[in-house]
Amino acid sequence: VTARIIDGRAIARSIEEEVRAEIERLRFRPGLTAIRVGSDPASEIYVRNKAKKAHQLGLRGDERILPDSITERDLLDEVQRLNEDADIDGILVQLPLPKHIDSRKIIDAVDPAKDVDGFHPMNVGRLHLGREVLAPCTPAGCVRLIESTGVPIEGKHAVIVGRSDIVGKPMAALLLQRNATVTVAHSRTPDLAAVVKQGDIVVAAVGKPRLIQAEMLKRGAVVIDVGINRIPENNRSVLVGDVDFGHAREVAGWITPVPGGVGPMTIAMLMRNTLTAAMWRRR
Ligand code: NDP
């Protein structure tokens, strides 16, 4: 039997439709502002897509493009202005920032109530305490994908490969809250294959093309592939995940494709977080 494919595009669409319908019933339009510094081509596309999606759903989406040469002080002032602007519900600082700016300082400057990325230390703390929080979009999206399979998370062994602040660590907190037994593997983990083999749920967030091979997976596992890697293949450039999808689908029970899995969910959850932030700020 081959794995069932988890259709991230369809699930993201249904979340966006819910958000759109909820916004339509409001007497105001929540506002999201994305700050982009410099001209990293990938960031340009991400930010443009986020603003476009915001507009489609009835949010006010606004892109603040600042020059590469901006000082840390000026960027902090810009964040402060947005914090104080009552019409703005969500602030997003597109990473990476230029090297001369300490991104931690910028993240710390965003009002936690407007921190729709869920990166502020206050929100990270709240997440780990299991309190009400704006959770980081990518791992929150992964949870929705796992839930969409109908496979209960409680009591399952979830193996997360990768321990970044934006994916692996928050993913561990979210799955732990849902009563999974959680293992977090990383670059210093010996015998990754043996660790991954234990996973009823496997979340790969590494950034290494096809690191997770079919032989490493437990039969029937739910496999969530966060990785986005562009590699040359047959004289063209292709997008692949951290999981060897072609072979893994013969072993897994459920699997996300790349593209069309986690990617669309991240943006859908950002829209959801913006609406949530807007509601919370007004209660
Ligand atoms: P980081 O580079 O921040 O973290 C990668 C993690 O993988 C680190 O914890 C690292 O370990 C671990 N790692 C590296 N090599 C190995 C290895 N050989 N074996 C086991 N673990 C290893 O990446 P991100 O978390 O930011 O992103 C991961 C991937 O997800 C990337 O491909 C990125 O493009 C993608 N991504 C996709 C998103 C989406 O919307 N779909 C959103 C965010 C990211 P250590 O800590 O020891 O260095």
CSV table of C-alpha atoms and ligand atoms in Angstrom, one decimal:
chain,number,residue,atom,x,y,z
A,1,VAL,CA,0.0,0.0,0.0
A,2,THR,CA,1.2,3.5,-0.7
A,3,ALA,CA,0.7,6.4,1.7
A,4,ARG,CA,-2.2,8.7,1.5
A,5,ILE,CA,-1.1,12.2,0.5
A,6,ILE,CA,-1.9,15.0,2.9
A,7,ASP,CA,-3.1,17.8,0.6
A,8,GLY,CA,-1.7,21.0,2.3
A,9,ARG,CA,-3.0,23.2,-0.5
A,10,ALA,CA,-6.6,22.1,0.1
A,11,ILE,CA,-6.4,22.3,3.9
A,12,ALA,CA,-4.8,25.7,3.7
A,13,ARG,CA,-7.6,26.8,1.4
A,14,SER,CA,-10.2,25.7,3.9
A,15,ILE,CA,-8.5,27.6,6.7
A,16,GLU,CA,-8.3,30.7,4.6
A,17,GLU,CA,-12.0,30.4,3.7
A,18,GLU,CA,-12.8,30.2,7.4
A,19,VAL,CA,-10.7,33.3,8.1
A,20,ARG,CA,-12.2,35.2,5.1
A,21,ALA,CA,-15.7,34.4,6.3
A,22,GLU,CA,-14.9,35.5,9.9
A,23,ILE,CA,-13.4,38.8,8.7
A,24,GLU,CA,-16.4,39.5,6.6
A,25,ARG,CA,-18.6,39.5,9.7
A,26,LEU,CA,-16.3,42.0,11.5
A,27,ARG,CA,-17.0,45.7,11.7
A,28,PHE,CA,-13.3,46.4,11.0
A,29,ARG,CA,-10.5,45.1,8.9
A,30,PRO,CA,-7.6,43.6,10.7
A,31,GLY,CA,-4.3,45.0,9.5
A,32,LEU,CA,-1.0,43.1,8.9
A,33,THR,CA,2.3,44.9,8.2
A,34,ALA,CA,5.3,43.0,6.9
A,35,ILE,CA,8.7,44.7,7.2
A,36,ARG,CA,11.2,43.7,4.6
A,37,VAL,CA,14.8,45.0,4.7
A,38,GLY,CA,16.9,44.9,1.6
A,39,SER,CA,16.3,42.9,-1.6
A,40,ASP,CA,16.7,39.2,-0.8
A,41,PRO,CA,14.8,37.6,-3.8
A,42,ALA,CA,13.3,34.8,-1.7
A,43,SER,CA,12.1,37.3,1.0
A,44,GLU,CA,10.7,39.5,-1.7
A,45,ILE,CA,8.5,36.6,-3.0
A,46,TYR,CA,7.4,35.5,0.5
A,47,VAL,CA,6.4,39.0,1.6
A,48,ARG,CA,4.6,39.7,-1.6
A,49,ASN,CA,2.6,36.5,-1.3
A,50,LYS,CA,1.7,37.2,2.3
A,51,ALA,CA,0.5,40.7,1.4
A,52,LYS,CA,-1.5,39.3,-1.6
A,53,LYS,CA,-3.1,36.6,0.5
A,54,ALA,CA,-4.0,39.2,3.2
A,55,HIS,CA,-5.9,41.3,0.6
A,56,GLN,CA,-7.7,38.3,-0.8
A,57,LEU,CA,-9.0,37.4,2.7
A,58,GLY,CA,-10.1,41.0,3.5
A,59,LEU,CA,-7.3,41.9,5.7
A,60,ARG,CA,-5.4,45.2,5.2
A,61,GLY,CA,-2.0,44.0,4.1
A,62,ASP,CA,0.9,46.4,4.0
A,63,GLU,CA,4.5,45.9,3.0
A,64,ARG,CA,7.1,48.2,4.5
A,65,ILE,CA,10.3,47.9,2.3
A,66,LEU,CA,13.4,49.4,4.0
A,67,PRO,CA,16.9,49.8,2.5
A,68,ASP,CA,19.7,47.4,3.2
A,69,SER,CA,21.6,50.3,4.7
A,70,ILE,CA,19.0,51.0,7.4
A,71,THR,CA,20.6,51.2,10.9
A,72,GLU,CA,19.5,49.0,13.7
A,73,ARG,CA,18.3,52.1,15.6
A,74,ASP,CA,16.1,53.2,12.7
A,75,LEU,CA,14.6,49.7,12.2
A,76,LEU,CA,13.8,49.6,16.0
A,77,ASP,CA,12.1,53.0,15.6
A,78,GLU,CA,10.0,51.7,12.7
A,79,VAL,CA,8.9,48.7,14.8
A,80,GLN,CA,8.0,51.0,17.6
A,81,ARG,CA,5.9,53.1,15.3
A,82,LEU,CA,4.0,50.0,14.2
A,83,ASN,CA,3.6,48.9,17.8
A,84,GLU,CA,1.9,52.2,18.6
A,85,ASP,CA,-0.3,52.3,15.5
A,86,ALA,CA,-3.7,51.1,16.8
A,87,ASP,CA,-4.8,50.1,13.3
A,88,ILE,CA,-2.1,47.5,13.0
A,89,ASP,CA,-2.9,44.1,14.5
A,90,GLY,CA,0.0,42.0,13.1
A,91,ILE,CA,3.7,42.9,12.6
A,92,LEU,CA,6.0,40.6,10.8
A,93,VAL,CA,9.7,41.1,10.3
A,94,GLN,CA,10.9,39.0,7.3
A,95,LEU,CA,14.1,37.1,8.2
A,96,PRO,CA,17.0,37.0,7.5
A,97,LEU,CA,17.9,40.6,8.3
A,98,PRO,CA,21.2,42.1,7.0
A,99,LYS,CA,24.2,41.1,9.1
A,100,HIS,CA,24.7,44.5,10.7
A,101,ILE,CA,21.4,44.2,12.4
A,102,ASP,CA,20.9,41.9,15.5
A,103,SER,CA,17.6,40.1,14.6
A,104,ARG,CA,17.1,39.2,18.2
A,105,LYS,CA,16.8,42.8,19.2
A,106,ILE,CA,14.3,43.4,16.5
A,107,ILE,CA,12.2,40.4,17.4
A,108,ASP,CA,12.3,41.5,21.0
A,109,ALA,CA,11.0,44.9,20.1
A,110,VAL,CA,7.8,43.7,18.4
A,111,ASP,CA,4.7,44.1,20.7
A,112,PRO,CA,4.0,40.4,21.8
A,113,ALA,CA,0.3,41.1,21.1
A,114,LYS,CA,1.1,41.9,17.5
A,115,ASP,CA,3.7,39.2,17.1
A,116,VAL,CA,1.9,37.1,14.5
A,117,ASP,CA,5.0,35.0,13.8
A,118,GLY,CA,5.1,33.9,17.5
A,119,PHE,CA,8.9,34.6,17.7
A,120,HIS,CA,8.9,37.0,20.7
A,121,PRO,CA,10.4,35.5,23.8
A,122,MET,CA,7.2,36.2,25.7
A,123,ASN,CA,5.2,34.1,23.2
A,124,VAL,CA,7.9,31.4,23.1
A,125,GLY,CA,7.5,31.2,26.9
A,126,ARG,CA,3.7,31.2,26.8
A,127,LEU,CA,3.8,28.4,24.1
A,128,HIS,CA,6.0,26.2,26.3
A,129,LEU,CA,3.8,26.9,29.4
A,130,GLY,CA,0.8,25.8,27.4
A,131,ARG,CA,-0.9,29.2,27.7
A,132,GLU,CA,-3.0,31.0,25.2
A,133,VAL,CA,-0.6,32.2,22.5
A,134,LEU,CA,0.1,33.3,18.9
A,135,ALA,CA,2.0,30.1,17.9
A,136,PRO,CA,4.6,30.1,15.2
A,137,CYS,CA,2.9,29.5,11.8
A,138,THR,CA,4.9,26.6,10.3
A,139,PRO,CA,4.7,24.2,13.3
A,140,ALA,CA,1.0,25.3,13.9
A,141,GLY,CA,0.3,24.4,10.3
A,142,CYS,CA,2.1,21.0,10.7
A,143,VAL,CA,-0.2,20.2,13.7
A,144,ARG,CA,-3.3,21.0,11.5
A,145,LEU,CA,-1.9,18.6,8.8
A,146,ILE,CA,-1.4,15.8,11.3
A,147,GLU,CA,-4.9,16.4,12.7
A,148,SER,CA,-6.3,16.2,9.2
A,149,THR,CA,-5.3,12.6,8.9
A,150,GLY,CA,-7.6,11.6,11.8
A,151,VAL,CA,-4.6,9.7,13.4
A,152,PRO,CA,-4.7,10.7,17.2
A,153,ILE,CA,-1.6,12.5,18.4
A,154,GLU,CA,-2.0,11.5,22.0
A,155,GLY,CA,0.3,8.6,23.1
A,156,LYS,CA,2.1,8.5,19.7
A,157,HIS,CA,5.9,8.8,19.5
A,158,ALA,CA,6.7,11.9,17.5
A,159,VAL,CA,10.2,12.3,16.2
A,160,ILE,CA,11.1,15.8,15.1
A,161,VAL,CA,14.3,16.1,13.1
A,162,GLY,CA,15.7,19.7,13.5
A,163,ARG,CA,15.7,22.0,16.6
A,164,SER,CA,15.4,25.5,15.1
A,165,ASP,CA,13.7,28.2,17.0
A,166,ILE,CA,11.1,28.7,14.3
A,167,VAL,CA,10.2,25.0,13.5
A,168,GLY,CA,11.7,22.2,15.5
A,169,LYS,CA,11.5,23.6,19.0
A,170,PRO,CA,7.9,25.0,18.8
A,171,MET,CA,6.9,21.8,17.0
A,172,ALA,CA,8.1,19.8,20.1
A,173,ALA,CA,6.1,22.1,22.4
A,174,LEU,CA,2.9,21.8,20.4
A,175,LEU,CA,3.1,18.0,20.1
A,176,LEU,CA,4.0,17.6,23.8
A,177,GLN,CA,0.9,19.6,24.7
A,178,ARG,CA,-1.1,17.2,22.6
A,179,ASN,CA,0.3,14.3,24.7
A,180,ALA,CA,2.7,12.8,22.2
A,181,THR,CA,6.0,11.4,23.4
A,182,VAL,CA,8.4,13.7,21.7
A,183,THR,CA,12.0,13.1,20.6
A,184,VAL,CA,13.9,16.0,19.0
A,185,ALA,CA,16.9,14.9,16.8
A,186,HIS,CA,19.5,17.2,15.4
A,187,SER,CA,22.9,17.3,13.8
A,188,ARG,CA,24.6,15.7,16.8
A,189,THR,CA,22.2,12.8,17.1
A,190,PRO,CA,24.0,9.5,16.5
A,191,ASP,CA,22.2,6.9,14.4
A,192,LEU,CA,19.5,9.2,13.2
A,193,ALA,CA,18.0,6.2,11.3
A,194,ALA,CA,17.3,4.3,14.5
A,195,VAL,CA,15.7,7.3,16.1
A,196,VAL,CA,13.5,8.1,13.2
A,197,LYS,CA,12.4,4.5,13.0
A,198,GLN,CA,10.6,4.9,16.3
A,199,GLY,CA,8.4,7.7,15.0
A,200,ASP,CA,4.7,7.1,14.6
A,201,ILE,CA,4.8,10.7,13.5
A,202,VAL,CA,7.9,12.1,11.9
A,203,VAL,CA,8.4,15.9,11.3
A,204,ALA,CA,11.5,16.7,9.1
A,205,ALA,CA,12.7,20.3,9.4
A,206,VAL,CA,16.4,20.1,8.5
A,207,GLY,CA,17.0,21.7,5.1
A,208,LYS,CA,18.9,18.7,3.7
A,209,PRO,CA,17.4,17.2,0.5
A,210,ARG,CA,16.0,13.7,1.0
A,211,LEU,CA,17.9,13.2,4.2
A,212,ILE,CA,15.0,11.0,5.5
A,213,GLN,CA,15.0,7.8,3.5
A,214,ALA,CA,12.3,5.3,3.2
A,215,GLU,CA,14.3,2.6,5.2
A,216,MET,CA,14.4,5.0,8.2
A,217,LEU,CA,10.6,5.1,8.6
A,218,LYS,CA,8.3,3.0,10.6
A,219,ARG,CA,5.6,1.4,8.4
A,220,GLY,CA,2.4,3.5,8.5
A,221,ALA,CA,4.0,6.6,10.0
A,222,VAL,CA,2.6,10.1,9.5
A,223,VAL,CA,5.4,12.0,7.7
A,224,ILE,CA,5.4,15.8,7.7
A,225,ASP,CA,8.1,17.3,5.5
A,226,VAL,CA,8.9,20.9,6.3
A,227,GLY,CA,12.0,21.1,4.1
A,228,ILE,CA,12.3,23.2,1.1
A,229,ASN,CA,15.4,22.5,-1.0
A,230,ARG,CA,16.1,23.6,-4.5
A,231,ILE,CA,18.5,21.1,-6.2
A,232,PRO,CA,19.7,20.5,-9.8
A,233,GLU,CA,18.3,17.3,-11.3
A,234,ASN,CA,18.2,16.2,-14.9
A,235,ASN,CA,19.5,19.6,-16.0
A,236,ARG,CA,16.8,21.5,-14.3
A,237,SER,CA,16.2,23.0,-10.8
A,238,VAL,CA,13.7,21.1,-8.8
A,239,LEU,CA,12.1,21.6,-5.3
A,240,VAL,CA,12.4,18.7,-2.9
A,241,GLY,CA,11.8,18.2,0.7
A,242,ASP,CA,13.9,16.7,3.5
A,243,VAL,CA,12.2,13.3,2.9
A,244,ASP,CA,12.7,11.1,-0.1
A,245,PHE,CA,9.1,11.3,-1.1
A,246,GLY,CA,9.1,8.9,-4.0
A,247,HIS,CA,10.3,6.0,-1.9
A,248,ALA,CA,9.0,7.1,1.5
A,249,ARG,CA,5.4,7.0,0.2
A,250,GLU,CA,5.7,3.3,-0.2
A,251,VAL,CA,6.3,2.9,3.6
A,252,ALA,CA,4.5,5.8,5.3
A,253,GLY,CA,0.8,5.8,6.1
A,254,TRP,CA,0.4,9.5,5.4
A,255,ILE,CA,2.8,11.9,3.8
A,256,THR,CA,3.0,15.6,2.8
A,257,PRO,CA,4.3,16.4,-0.7
A,258,VAL,CA,6.9,19.2,-1.4
A,259,PRO,CA,5.6,21.5,-2.8
A,260,GLY,CA,2.0,21.5,-1.7
A,261,GLY,CA,2.3,20.3,1.9
A,262,VAL,CA,3.6,22.4,4.7
A,263,GLY,CA,4.4,25.5,2.6
A,264,PRO,CA,0.8,26.7,1.9
A,265,MET,CA,-0.1,26.1,5.6
A,266,THR,CA,2.4,28.5,6.9
A,267,ILE,CA,0.8,31.4,5.1
A,268,ALA,CA,-2.7,30.3,6.0
A,269,MET,CA,-1.8,30.1,9.7
A,270,LEU,CA,-0.3,33.6,9.5
A,271,MET,CA,-3.6,34.9,8.3
A,272,ARG,CA,-5.3,33.0,11.2
A,273,ASN,CA,-2.9,34.5,13.7
A,274,THR,CA,-3.5,38.0,12.4
A,275,LEU,CA,-7.2,37.6,12.8
A,276,THR,CA,-6.7,36.1,16.3
A,277,ALA,CA,-4.4,39.0,17.3
A,278,ALA,CA,-7.0,41.5,16.1
A,279,MET,CA,-9.7,39.8,18.2
A,280,TRP,CA,-7.6,39.5,21.3
A,281,ARG,CA,-6.5,43.2,21.1
A,282,ARG,CA,-10.1,44.3,21.1
A,283,ARG,CA,-11.5,42.1,23.9
B,1,NDP,P1,17.7,25.5,10.5
B,1,NDP,O1,18.8,25.5,9.5
B,1,NDP,O2,17.5,26.7,11.4
B,1,NDP,O3,17.7,24.2,11.4
B,1,NDP,C1,18.0,23.0,10.8
B,1,NDP,C2,18.1,21.9,11.9
B,1,NDP,O4,18.4,20.7,11.3
B,1,NDP,C3,19.1,22.2,13.0
B,1,NDP,O5,18.5,21.9,14.3
B,1,NDP,C4,20.2,21.2,12.7
B,1,NDP,O6,20.9,20.7,13.8
B,1,NDP,C5,19.4,20.0,12.0
B,1,NDP,N1,20.3,19.2,11.2
B,1,NDP,C6,21.1,19.7,10.2
B,1,NDP,N2,21.7,18.6,9.6
B,1,NDP,C7,21.2,17.5,10.2
B,1,NDP,C8,21.5,16.1,10.0
B,1,NDP,N3,22.3,15.7,9.1
B,1,NDP,N4,20.8,15.3,10.8
B,1,NDP,C9,19.9,15.7,11.7
B,1,NDP,N5,19.7,17.0,11.9
B,1,NDP,C10,20.3,17.9,11.2
B,1,NDP,O7,16.4,25.3,9.5
B,1,NDP,P2,14.9,25.7,9.7
B,1,NDP,O8,14.3,24.9,10.9
B,1,NDP,O9,14.7,27.1,9.6
B,1,NDP,O10,14.3,25.1,8.4
B,1,NDP,C11,14.4,23.7,8.0
B,1,NDP,C12,13.9,23.5,6.6
B,1,NDP,O11,12.5,23.8,6.6
B,1,NDP,C13,14.6,24.3,5.6
B,1,NDP,O12,14.6,23.5,4.4
B,1,NDP,C14,13.6,25.5,5.4
B,1,NDP,O13,13.7,26.0,4.1
B,1,NDP,C15,12.3,24.8,5.6
B,1,NDP,N6,11.3,25.7,6.1
B,1,NDP,C16,10.0,25.7,5.5
B,1,NDP,C17,9.0,26.4,5.9
B,1,NDP,C18,7.7,26.3,5.2
B,1,NDP,O14,6.9,27.2,5.3
B,1,NDP,N7,7.4,25.2,4.6
B,1,NDP,C19,9.2,27.4,6.9
B,1,NDP,C20,10.5,27.4,7.6
B,1,NDP,C21,11.5,26.6,7.1
B,1,NDP,P3,21.8,21.6,14.8
B,1,NDP,O15,20.8,22.4,15.6
B,1,NDP,O16,22.5,20.6,15.6
B,1,NDP,O17,22.6,22.5,13.9
